[in-house]
Coordinates of C-alpha atoms and ligand atoms in Angstrom, one line a residue:
M1 CA -19.8 -2.9 -52.4
N2 CA -17.5 -5.7 -53.5
P3 CA -18.0 -8.6 -51.1
I4 CA -15.0 -9.9 -52.2
A5 CA -12.4 -6.8 -51.4
E6 CA -12.7 -7.7 -47.2
P7 CA -9.9 -10.0 -46.3
S8 CA -10.4 -12.4 -43.9
F9 CA -9.7 -12.3 -40.3
R10 CA -5.9 -13.7 -40.3
E11 CA -5.4 -11.6 -44.3
S12 CA -6.6 -8.9 -41.9
V13 CA -3.6 -9.6 -39.0
D14 CA -1.3 -10.2 -42.5
L15 CA -2.4 -6.8 -43.9
M16 CA -1.6 -4.9 -40.7
F17 CA 1.3 -6.5 -40.0
K18 CA 2.7 -6.2 -43.1
R19 CA 1.6 -2.2 -43.3
A20 CA 3.6 -2.6 -40.8
V21 CA 7.0 -3.7 -41.3
S22 CA 6.8 -2.0 -44.6
V23 CA 8.0 0.9 -42.9
M24 CA 10.8 -0.7 -40.8
D25 CA 14.7 -2.7 -41.8
L26 CA 14.0 -5.8 -40.8
P27 CA 16.2 -8.7 -42.6
P28 CA 15.9 -9.9 -45.5
G29 CA 13.6 -13.4 -44.9
L30 CA 13.1 -12.3 -41.2
E31 CA 9.5 -10.3 -41.8
E32 CA 8.4 -13.9 -43.4
K33 CA 9.9 -15.9 -40.1
I34 CA 7.9 -13.2 -37.9
R35 CA 4.5 -13.9 -39.9
V36 CA 3.5 -16.9 -40.7
C37 CA 2.1 -19.4 -37.9
N38 CA 4.6 -22.3 -36.5
S39 CA 2.0 -25.0 -35.6
T40 CA -1.3 -26.1 -35.7
Y41 CA -2.9 -28.9 -34.6
T42 CA -6.3 -29.8 -35.2
V43 CA -7.8 -32.9 -33.1
R44 CA -11.8 -34.8 -33.2
F45 CA -12.7 -36.5 -30.4
G46 CA -15.8 -38.3 -29.2
V47 CA -17.6 -37.4 -25.6
R48 CA -20.7 -39.8 -25.2
L49 CA -23.3 -37.8 -24.1
R50 CA -27.2 -38.7 -24.5
G51 CA -26.5 -41.6 -25.4
Q52 CA -25.0 -40.8 -28.2
I53 CA -21.0 -40.3 -29.6
H54 CA -20.8 -37.3 -30.4
T55 CA -18.1 -35.9 -32.5
F56 CA -15.9 -32.4 -32.0
T57 CA -13.4 -30.6 -33.4
G58 CA -10.6 -28.1 -31.5
Y59 CA -7.7 -26.8 -32.2
R60 CA -4.4 -25.1 -30.3
S61 CA -2.8 -23.6 -32.9
V62 CA 1.7 -22.0 -31.9
H63 CA 2.5 -18.3 -33.4
S64 CA 6.0 -18.1 -32.4
E65 CA 8.1 -19.6 -30.2
H66 CA 10.5 -17.4 -29.9
M67 CA 9.8 -17.6 -25.8
E68 CA 8.3 -19.7 -23.9
P69 CA 5.7 -20.6 -22.3
V70 CA 3.5 -19.6 -25.3
K71 CA 0.4 -18.1 -24.2
G72 CA -3.7 -17.3 -25.7
G73 CA -7.3 -18.2 -24.8
I74 CA -9.5 -21.1 -25.7
R75 CA -12.6 -20.3 -26.9
Y76 CA -15.5 -22.3 -27.2
A77 CA -18.1 -21.0 -30.5
L78 CA -19.3 -22.1 -32.9
G79 CA -18.0 -20.7 -35.7
V80 CA -14.5 -21.5 -34.3
N81 CA -11.9 -22.6 -37.2
Q82 CA -8.3 -22.6 -38.2
D83 CA -8.1 -19.5 -40.0
E84 CA -9.9 -17.6 -37.0
V85 CA -7.0 -19.3 -34.0
E86 CA -4.1 -18.4 -36.4
A87 CA -5.2 -15.3 -36.7
L88 CA -5.4 -15.1 -32.7
A89 CA -2.2 -16.3 -32.1
A90 CA -0.3 -14.0 -34.3
L91 CA -2.1 -11.4 -32.2
M92 CA -1.4 -12.9 -29.0
T93 CA 2.4 -12.6 -29.8
Y94 CA 2.6 -8.6 -30.9
K95 CA 0.5 -8.1 -27.3
C96 CA 3.0 -10.6 -25.4
A97 CA 5.4 -8.6 -27.2
L98 CA 3.8 -4.5 -26.7
V99 CA 3.2 -5.2 -22.9
E100 CA 6.4 -7.0 -22.2
A101 CA 5.1 -10.4 -21.4
P102 CA 7.6 -13.1 -21.5
F103 CA 5.5 -15.1 -23.8
G104 CA 5.3 -16.5 -27.5
G105 CA 2.1 -16.3 -29.3
S106 CA -0.6 -19.1 -28.9
K107 CA -4.0 -19.7 -29.9
G108 CA -6.9 -22.6 -29.1
G109 CA -10.6 -23.1 -29.5
L110 CA -13.3 -25.5 -29.8
R111 CA -16.1 -25.3 -32.7
I112 CA -19.2 -25.7 -29.8
D113 CA -22.2 -23.5 -28.5
P114 CA -21.6 -24.1 -25.3
R115 CA -24.9 -22.6 -24.3
Q116 CA -26.4 -25.6 -25.6
Y117 CA -25.2 -28.0 -23.2
E118 CA -25.3 -29.1 -19.0
E119 CA -22.9 -27.8 -16.7
H120 CA -21.5 -31.8 -16.8
E121 CA -21.4 -32.3 -20.0
L122 CA -18.5 -29.4 -20.9
E123 CA -17.1 -30.2 -17.7
R124 CA -16.3 -34.4 -20.0
I125 CA -16.1 -31.8 -23.5
T126 CA -13.2 -29.8 -21.6
R127 CA -11.3 -32.4 -20.1
R128 CA -11.2 -34.6 -23.1
F129 CA -9.9 -31.9 -24.9
A130 CA -7.0 -30.4 -22.5
Y131 CA -6.2 -34.4 -22.3
E132 CA -5.7 -33.9 -26.1
L133 CA -3.7 -30.9 -25.5
V134 CA -1.9 -32.0 -22.9
K135 CA -0.3 -34.9 -24.6
R136 CA 0.9 -33.0 -26.4
D137 CA 2.3 -30.2 -24.5
L138 CA 0.1 -27.8 -26.3
I139 CA -0.6 -27.0 -22.2
N140 CA 2.5 -27.1 -20.0
P141 CA 3.0 -24.1 -17.7
S142 CA 6.9 -24.8 -19.8
Q143 CA 5.7 -24.3 -22.8
N144 CA 2.0 -23.5 -23.6
V145 CA -0.2 -21.7 -20.6
P146 CA -4.1 -21.4 -22.4
A147 CA -6.0 -19.0 -20.8
P148 CA -10.0 -18.3 -20.8
D149 CA -11.6 -15.9 -24.1
M150 CA -15.3 -16.0 -25.5
G151 CA -16.9 -18.6 -24.1
T152 CA -14.8 -19.7 -21.2
G153 CA -13.8 -18.7 -18.0
E154 CA -12.7 -19.3 -14.4
R155 CA -14.9 -23.0 -14.6
E156 CA -13.3 -24.2 -17.9
M157 CA -9.5 -23.7 -16.4
A158 CA -9.8 -24.4 -12.6
W159 CA -10.9 -28.2 -15.5
I160 CA -7.7 -27.6 -17.1
A161 CA -6.3 -27.8 -14.6
D162 CA -7.3 -30.4 -13.3
Q163 CA -7.2 -32.2 -15.7
Y164 CA -3.5 -31.3 -15.8
R165 CA -2.6 -32.7 -12.7
R166 CA -4.6 -36.3 -12.8
M167 CA -1.9 -36.7 -15.7
F168 CA 0.6 -35.5 -13.7
T169 CA 0.1 -35.8 -10.0
T170 CA 4.6 -34.8 -9.5
D171 CA 4.7 -31.7 -11.3
I172 CA 4.6 -28.8 -8.2
N173 CA 4.3 -26.7 -11.5
A174 CA 0.2 -28.0 -11.9
H175 CA -1.3 -24.8 -11.1
A176 CA 1.2 -22.7 -13.5
C177 CA -0.6 -24.8 -17.0
V178 CA -3.2 -23.3 -17.8
T179 CA -4.5 -18.6 -16.2
G180 CA -8.1 -17.0 -15.9
K181 CA -8.1 -19.7 -13.1
P182 CA -10.5 -19.2 -9.3
I183 CA -8.6 -17.7 -6.6
Y184 CA -9.4 -21.3 -4.9
A185 CA -8.1 -23.4 -7.4
G186 CA -4.6 -20.8 -7.8
G187 CA -6.1 -17.8 -9.4
I188 CA -4.9 -15.0 -9.1
E189 CA -7.7 -11.8 -7.5
G190 CA -8.5 -9.3 -10.7
R191 CA -8.2 -11.8 -13.6
V192 CA -11.9 -12.2 -14.5
E193 CA -11.8 -7.8 -14.5
A194 CA -8.6 -8.3 -16.1
T195 CA -9.5 -7.6 -19.7
G196 CA -12.8 -4.2 -19.0
R197 CA -10.0 -2.9 -16.7
G198 CA -7.0 -3.2 -19.3
V199 CA -10.0 -0.9 -21.1
Q200 CA -10.4 1.5 -19.1
Y201 CA -7.0 1.8 -17.8
A202 CA -5.7 2.7 -22.0
L203 CA -8.3 5.2 -22.2
Q204 CA -7.5 7.2 -19.5
E205 CA -3.6 7.0 -20.7
F206 CA -4.8 7.9 -23.9
F207 CA -6.9 11.4 -22.0
R208 CA -3.6 12.1 -20.1
H209 CA -2.1 13.1 -23.6
P210 CA -5.1 16.3 -25.4
E211 CA -2.1 15.9 -28.2
D212 CA -3.9 12.6 -29.2
L213 CA -7.1 13.6 -28.0
A214 CA -7.1 16.5 -30.6
V215 CA -6.0 13.6 -33.8
A216 CA -10.0 11.7 -32.5
G217 CA -11.3 15.8 -32.9
L218 CA -12.1 15.2 -28.7
S219 CA -11.0 16.7 -25.5
G220 CA -11.7 17.6 -21.9
Q221 CA -12.0 14.3 -19.7
L222 CA -13.3 11.2 -19.9
E223 CA -16.6 12.3 -17.3
G224 CA -19.6 12.4 -20.0
K225 CA -18.2 11.2 -22.9
R226 CA -21.3 8.5 -24.8
I227 CA -19.6 5.2 -25.1
V228 CA -21.5 3.0 -27.7
V229 CA -20.2 -1.4 -26.5
Q230 CA -20.9 -4.3 -28.6
G231 CA -20.8 -7.5 -26.7
L232 CA -22.0 -7.7 -22.4
G233 CA -19.7 -10.4 -22.1
N234 CA -17.1 -10.8 -19.8
V235 CA -14.1 -7.8 -21.7
G236 CA -17.4 -5.3 -22.5
Y237 CA -19.2 -5.8 -19.0
H238 CA -16.2 -4.9 -16.8
A239 CA -15.4 -1.8 -19.3
A240 CA -18.6 -0.5 -19.6
L241 CA -19.4 -0.8 -15.7
F242 CA -15.7 0.6 -14.9
L243 CA -15.5 3.1 -17.2
S244 CA -20.1 4.4 -16.1
T245 CA -19.7 4.0 -11.4
E246 CA -15.3 5.4 -11.4
D247 CA -15.2 7.9 -15.0
G248 CA -18.4 9.4 -15.0
A249 CA -18.9 8.3 -18.7
L250 CA -22.0 7.6 -19.9
I251 CA -23.4 4.1 -21.8
T252 CA -25.6 5.1 -24.6
G253 CA -25.4 2.4 -26.3
I254 CA -25.5 -1.6 -25.2
V255 CA -25.1 -3.9 -27.9
E256 CA -25.9 -7.2 -27.8
R257 CA -26.9 -10.9 -29.1
D258 CA -30.6 -9.8 -30.0
G259 CA -30.7 -6.0 -30.3
A260 CA -29.4 -3.1 -28.6
L261 CA -30.4 -1.0 -25.5
V262 CA -30.4 2.6 -26.2
D263 CA -30.1 5.8 -23.8
D264 CA -28.3 9.4 -24.0
R265 CA -28.5 9.5 -20.0
G266 CA -26.6 6.0 -19.4
I267 CA -27.5 3.2 -19.4
D268 CA -26.9 1.1 -15.9
V269 CA -24.5 -1.5 -17.0
Q270 CA -24.9 -3.3 -14.0
A271 CA -28.9 -3.3 -14.4
V272 CA -28.4 -5.0 -17.9
R273 CA -25.7 -7.7 -16.6
S274 CA -28.3 -8.5 -14.5
W275 CA -30.7 -8.1 -16.9
I276 CA -29.3 -10.9 -19.6
E277 CA -28.3 -13.4 -16.2
T278 CA -32.0 -14.1 -15.9
H279 CA -33.4 -13.4 -19.3
G280 CA -30.7 -14.4 -21.5
G281 CA -31.0 -11.2 -23.4
V282 CA -31.4 -7.7 -23.8
A283 CA -34.9 -7.5 -25.0
G284 CA -37.7 -5.8 -22.9
Y285 CA -35.0 -4.2 -20.4
P286 CA -37.7 -1.6 -19.4
H287 CA -35.3 1.5 -18.8
A288 CA -34.1 1.7 -21.9
T289 CA -34.9 1.2 -25.7
Y290 CA -34.6 -1.1 -27.5
V291 CA -33.5 -1.3 -30.9
A292 CA -34.3 -5.6 -32.9
E293 CA -31.3 -4.5 -35.3
G294 CA -28.5 -4.6 -33.3
A295 CA -25.9 -4.0 -35.1
A296 CA -27.1 -0.6 -36.9
V297 CA -26.3 0.7 -33.1
L298 CA -22.5 0.3 -33.5
E299 CA -23.7 3.2 -36.4
K300 CA -25.1 5.8 -33.3
E301 CA -23.0 8.8 -33.4
C302 CA -20.9 8.7 -30.1
D303 CA -17.4 9.9 -28.4
I304 CA -16.4 6.0 -27.9
L305 CA -16.7 2.8 -29.5
I306 CA -15.3 -0.6 -27.9
P307 CA -16.3 -3.6 -29.8
A308 CA -15.7 -5.9 -27.1
A309 CA -17.6 -9.1 -28.7
L310 CA -16.6 -11.1 -31.7
E311 CA -14.6 -10.5 -34.5
G312 CA -15.4 -8.3 -37.8
V313 CA -17.6 -6.2 -36.8
I314 CA -16.6 -2.7 -38.5
T315 CA -16.3 -3.8 -42.6
L316 CA -15.7 -2.3 -46.0
Q317 CA -20.5 -2.6 -45.4
N318 CA -20.0 -0.8 -42.7
A319 CA -16.9 1.5 -41.5
D320 CA -18.2 4.7 -44.0
R321 CA -21.3 5.4 -41.6
I322 CA -19.7 4.8 -38.3
R323 CA -19.8 8.5 -36.3
A324 CA -17.5 7.7 -33.0
N325 CA -14.7 9.8 -33.1
L326 CA -12.4 6.7 -30.8
I327 CA -12.8 3.4 -31.4
I328 CA -10.7 1.1 -28.7
E329 CA -10.4 -2.7 -29.7
A330 CA -11.7 -4.7 -26.9
A331 CA -12.7 -7.4 -29.1
N332 CA -9.8 -9.4 -30.8
G333 CA -9.7 -8.0 -34.7
P334 CA -13.3 -6.0 -34.9
I335 CA -12.2 -3.9 -37.9
T336 CA -11.0 -5.6 -40.4
A337 CA -7.9 -4.3 -42.5
G338 CA -10.1 -2.1 -45.4
A339 CA -12.4 -1.2 -43.2
D340 CA -9.4 0.3 -41.1
D341 CA -7.8 2.3 -43.9
V342 CA -11.8 3.8 -44.4
L343 CA -12.0 5.0 -40.8
R344 CA -7.9 5.9 -40.7
N345 CA -9.4 8.6 -43.3
K346 CA -11.9 9.8 -41.7
G347 CA -10.4 10.3 -38.8
V348 CA -11.3 8.4 -36.5
V349 CA -9.0 7.3 -33.5
I350 CA -8.6 3.5 -33.3
I351 CA -6.7 2.2 -30.3
P352 CA -5.7 -1.6 -31.4
D353 CA -7.2 -4.8 -30.4
L354 CA -2.5 -6.1 -29.2
Y355 CA -3.0 -3.1 -27.1
A356 CA -5.8 -2.5 -25.6
N357 CA -7.1 -5.8 -24.3
A358 CA -3.5 -7.2 -22.9
G359 CA -5.1 -6.4 -19.9
G360 CA -5.9 -10.4 -20.1
V361 CA -2.2 -11.5 -20.9
T362 CA -0.7 -9.2 -18.6
V363 CA -2.5 -10.3 -15.5
S364 CA -2.4 -14.0 -16.5
Y365 CA 1.4 -13.3 -16.5
F366 CA 1.0 -12.1 -13.5
E367 CA -0.8 -15.5 -12.5
W368 CA 1.3 -17.3 -13.4
V369 CA 4.3 -15.8 -11.2
K370 CA 2.2 -16.4 -8.9
N371 CA 2.0 -19.9 -9.7
L372 CA 5.6 -20.7 -10.0
S373 CA 6.6 -18.7 -7.2
Q374 CA 3.7 -20.2 -5.2
I375 CA 3.1 -17.7 -3.5
R376 CA 0.3 -15.5 -3.2
L377 CA 0.9 -11.4 -4.3
G378 CA 1.9 -8.9 -1.3
R379 CA 1.9 -12.0 1.2
M380 CA 6.2 -11.2 2.7
Q381 CA 5.5 -7.2 2.1
R382 CA 1.9 -6.7 2.7
R383 CA 2.2 -6.3 7.1
Q384 CA 6.2 -5.0 6.5
E385 CA 4.5 -1.9 4.6
E386 CA 2.0 -1.0 7.5
A387 CA 4.1 -1.5 9.9
R388 CA 7.1 1.4 8.8
H389 CA 3.6 3.4 7.7
A390 CA 2.5 2.9 11.0
L391 CA 6.2 5.2 12.5
L392 CA 5.4 7.7 10.7
V393 CA 1.8 7.3 11.2
Q394 CA 2.7 7.9 15.1
E395 CA 5.3 10.1 14.6
L396 CA 3.1 13.1 12.3
E397 CA 0.5 12.1 15.8
R398 CA 3.2 13.4 17.8
L399 CA 3.6 16.7 15.5
D400 CA -0.4 16.4 15.5
R401 CA -0.3 16.5 19.7
Y402 CA 2.8 19.5 19.7
L403 CA 0.9 21.7 16.4
G404 CA -2.4 21.6 19.0
D405 CA -4.9 23.6 16.4
A406 CA -3.0 25.0 14.0
W407 CA -1.9 22.0 12.2
S408 CA -3.9 17.9 12.1
M409 CA -3.9 15.1 10.1
T410 CA -6.7 15.0 7.2
P411 CA -8.8 12.6 9.3
S412 CA -8.5 9.2 7.2
F413 CA -5.7 9.4 6.1
K414 CA -4.4 7.7 9.5
E415 CA -6.7 4.6 8.0
R416 CA -5.7 5.0 4.8
Y417 CA -1.9 5.0 5.4
L418 CA -1.8 2.5 7.2
K419 CA -3.0 0.0 4.8
G420 CA -0.7 -2.3 3.2
A421 CA -1.3 -3.2 -0.8
D422 CA -3.6 -6.4 -1.0
E423 CA -3.0 -8.7 -4.2
L424 CA -6.5 -6.8 -6.4
E425 CA -4.4 -3.8 -5.5
L426 CA -1.0 -5.1 -6.4
V427 CA -2.8 -6.9 -10.2
R428 CA -4.3 -3.2 -10.6
S429 CA -0.7 -1.1 -9.8
G430 CA 0.8 -3.9 -12.0
L431 CA -1.4 -3.5 -14.8
D432 CA -2.4 0.7 -14.7
D433 CA 1.4 0.8 -15.0
T434 CA 1.5 -1.8 -17.9
M435 CA -0.5 -0.2 -19.8
R436 CA 0.5 3.6 -19.3
T437 CA 3.7 2.4 -20.6
A438 CA 2.7 0.5 -23.1
Y439 CA 0.6 2.8 -25.2
Q440 CA 3.4 5.6 -24.3
K441 CA 6.3 3.0 -26.7
M442 CA 3.5 3.2 -29.3
R443 CA 3.1 6.9 -28.8
E444 CA 6.3 7.3 -29.1
V445 CA 6.7 5.6 -32.3
W446 CA 3.1 7.1 -33.6
H447 CA 4.5 10.8 -33.3
G448 CA 8.2 10.3 -33.9
R449 CA 8.8 9.0 -36.6
S450 CA 8.0 9.5 -40.5
N451 CA 5.0 7.0 -42.4
V452 CA 3.8 6.2 -39.3
P453 CA 0.2 6.9 -39.6
D454 CA -1.5 5.1 -36.5
L455 CA -1.6 3.6 -33.0
R456 CA -2.1 0.5 -34.7
V457 CA 1.4 1.2 -36.7
A458 CA 3.3 2.2 -34.2
G459 CA 1.6 -0.7 -32.3
Y460 CA 2.9 -3.5 -34.2
I461 CA 6.2 -1.2 -35.5
V462 CA 7.3 -2.0 -31.1
A463 CA 6.0 -5.0 -30.7
V464 CA 7.6 -6.9 -33.6
E465 CA 10.7 -5.2 -33.6
R466 CA 11.1 -7.1 -29.8
V467 CA 10.9 -10.1 -31.6
A468 CA 12.7 -9.8 -33.7
M469 CA 15.8 -9.1 -31.4
S470 CA 14.4 -12.3 -29.9
Y471 CA 15.0 -13.6 -33.3
R472 CA 18.7 -12.0 -33.5
D473 CA 19.3 -13.4 -29.8
K474 CA 18.5 -17.0 -31.1
G475 CA 21.4 -16.8 -34.3
L476 CA 18.9 -16.0 -37.0
Ligands
LIG501 P1 -17.6 -14.2 -23.4 O1 -18.2 -14.4 -24.1 O2 -17.3 -13.6 -22.0 O3 -19.2 -12.3 -24.5 C1 -19.2 -11.9 -25.3 C2 -20.3 -11.1 -25.4 O4 -20.4 -10.4 -26.6 C3 -21.7 -12.0 -25.3 O5 -22.3 -11.2 -24.0 C4 -21.4 -12.1 -26.5 O6 -23.6 -12.1 -26.2 C5 -21.3 -11.3 -27.3 N1 -21.6 -11.9 -28.7 C6 -21.7 -12.4 -29.4 N2 -22.0 -12.7 -30.5 C7 -22.1 -11.1 -30.0 C8 -23.5 -10.4 -31.5 N3 -23.0 -11.0 -32.8 N4 -23.7 -9.4 -31.7 C9 -23.6 -8.2 -30.9 N5 -23.2 -9.5 -28.9 C10 -22.8 -10.4 -29.0 O7 -16.3 -13.0 -24.3 P2 -14.9 -12.2 -24.2 O8 -14.1 -12.8 -22.9 O9 -16.0 -11.0 -23.1 O10 -14.5 -11.7 -25.4 C11 -14.6 -10.6 -25.5 C12 -13.7 -10.4 -26.9 O11 -12.7 -10.4 -25.7 C13 -13.2 -11.5 -27.6 O12 -12.8 -10.5 -29.3 C14 -12.0 -12.2 -27.5 O13 -11.3 -12.7 -27.8 C15 -11.6 -10.6 -26.3 N6 -10.4 -10.8 -25.7 C16 -11.3 -11.6 -23.9 C17 -10.2 -11.8 -23.0 C18 -10.7 -12.2 -22.0 O14 -10.0 -12.2 -21.3 N7 -12.2 -13.1 -21.5 C19 -8.9 -10.9 -23.3 C20 -8.5 -10.7 -24.7 C21 -9.6 -10.6 -25.4

């Protein structure tokens, strides 16, 4: 295989964008304006650790400011580079547009292996990185709002929020400068699980459309479907956990950094996660078969493959050997543009990243709204809703007494109906609605227009049309 044929991550995103705009009718020049990344800031800063100064390199890229603030996670990984950050920022633009989150696209990254540092060291590094970005309005509640990504989580977001607050002590909206914070620091219920939960909702919606299932050569329900997942981190863990414990799917393969686990009877996701936490990897897990060459398990026969670790894992080198009917891109960019062609020609259906992992930014949007409104979701309505439901229940109880043995309320009805929605329920409901609506919009374009070969092209078309409309409103 010629390695030159494999485009970089950013080139892959560009190629996928171009495939979509080639079947659209955009005004001359607008295509290029939308495609390019507006700016990328590179910062190198020093932190004194263990008696010597360490120099770190970080990036914050802004792809499109057609809406502000711009939004996108901050990633901590050794492989972080400008090309990657720009690709991820572009994906954020399309993702936000597709799920109607009112943001432009951005992304950040720090070239670091977080596992090599103690918590107090990571805090100093994160605060210093945040300081550099805040100084340039690359973290700001109304201009640029980061979130977690690979290698970062609630802890880092809490440090970033606190750093911003220290620099702008009178900003009443300081909390809203970053999302994915812990609840005590202004976060929202359901944010940690959001991306994995979104993957579950996306699959549930896909399975509501028998015609789409048929394109993938599948039928029936999620129950019993064999799933291979790569990466048991935030996204992969939650997706695999919910799909196995709530939808009855079987997790038949888990691919991690140090190898993979396989078991056709289904693997206990929670148990593997606990094992990883104590042993640092999947090796040695006693209740499934260990495969040292983890990447080979991506090629295991299954119904659904969920790459949820990193980009560029399905390439021209292995695409031909993938034996899944359906791939849902929980990670960003796991399939290169070349591999995308190979898989489509093989009849594999791909639920694309810009849609599949949009659960994170959707719930980040809810968190940002919560921060700006300074009130927990549901705080005003919950008891009022319960009181109104109580009125109905009282009437039903009267009827129950009146009708005697002829009719009675279902035993758990009263308890379930009386309970007003709390924040978590509202967040899940908003996320479910978002994932359903966006999928329906994509499939309308997929099946309803000519020259739209797959869901990825359809997703890009929906997103780019919305971005283009914003630019038109701005006079471009
Ligand atoms: P994470 O750091 O929590 O988890 C990544 C997991 O992948 C870890 O368990 C890690 O050990 C594993 N991994 C790393 N390299 C691997 C390899 N070569 N082979 C197999 N496993 C490997 O990260 P995350 O937040 O779950 O993000 C995963 C992907 O999802 C990324 O592409 C990210 O951009 C995307 N994403 C994340 C969010 C979010 O809310 N966290 C939102 C949207 C998209």
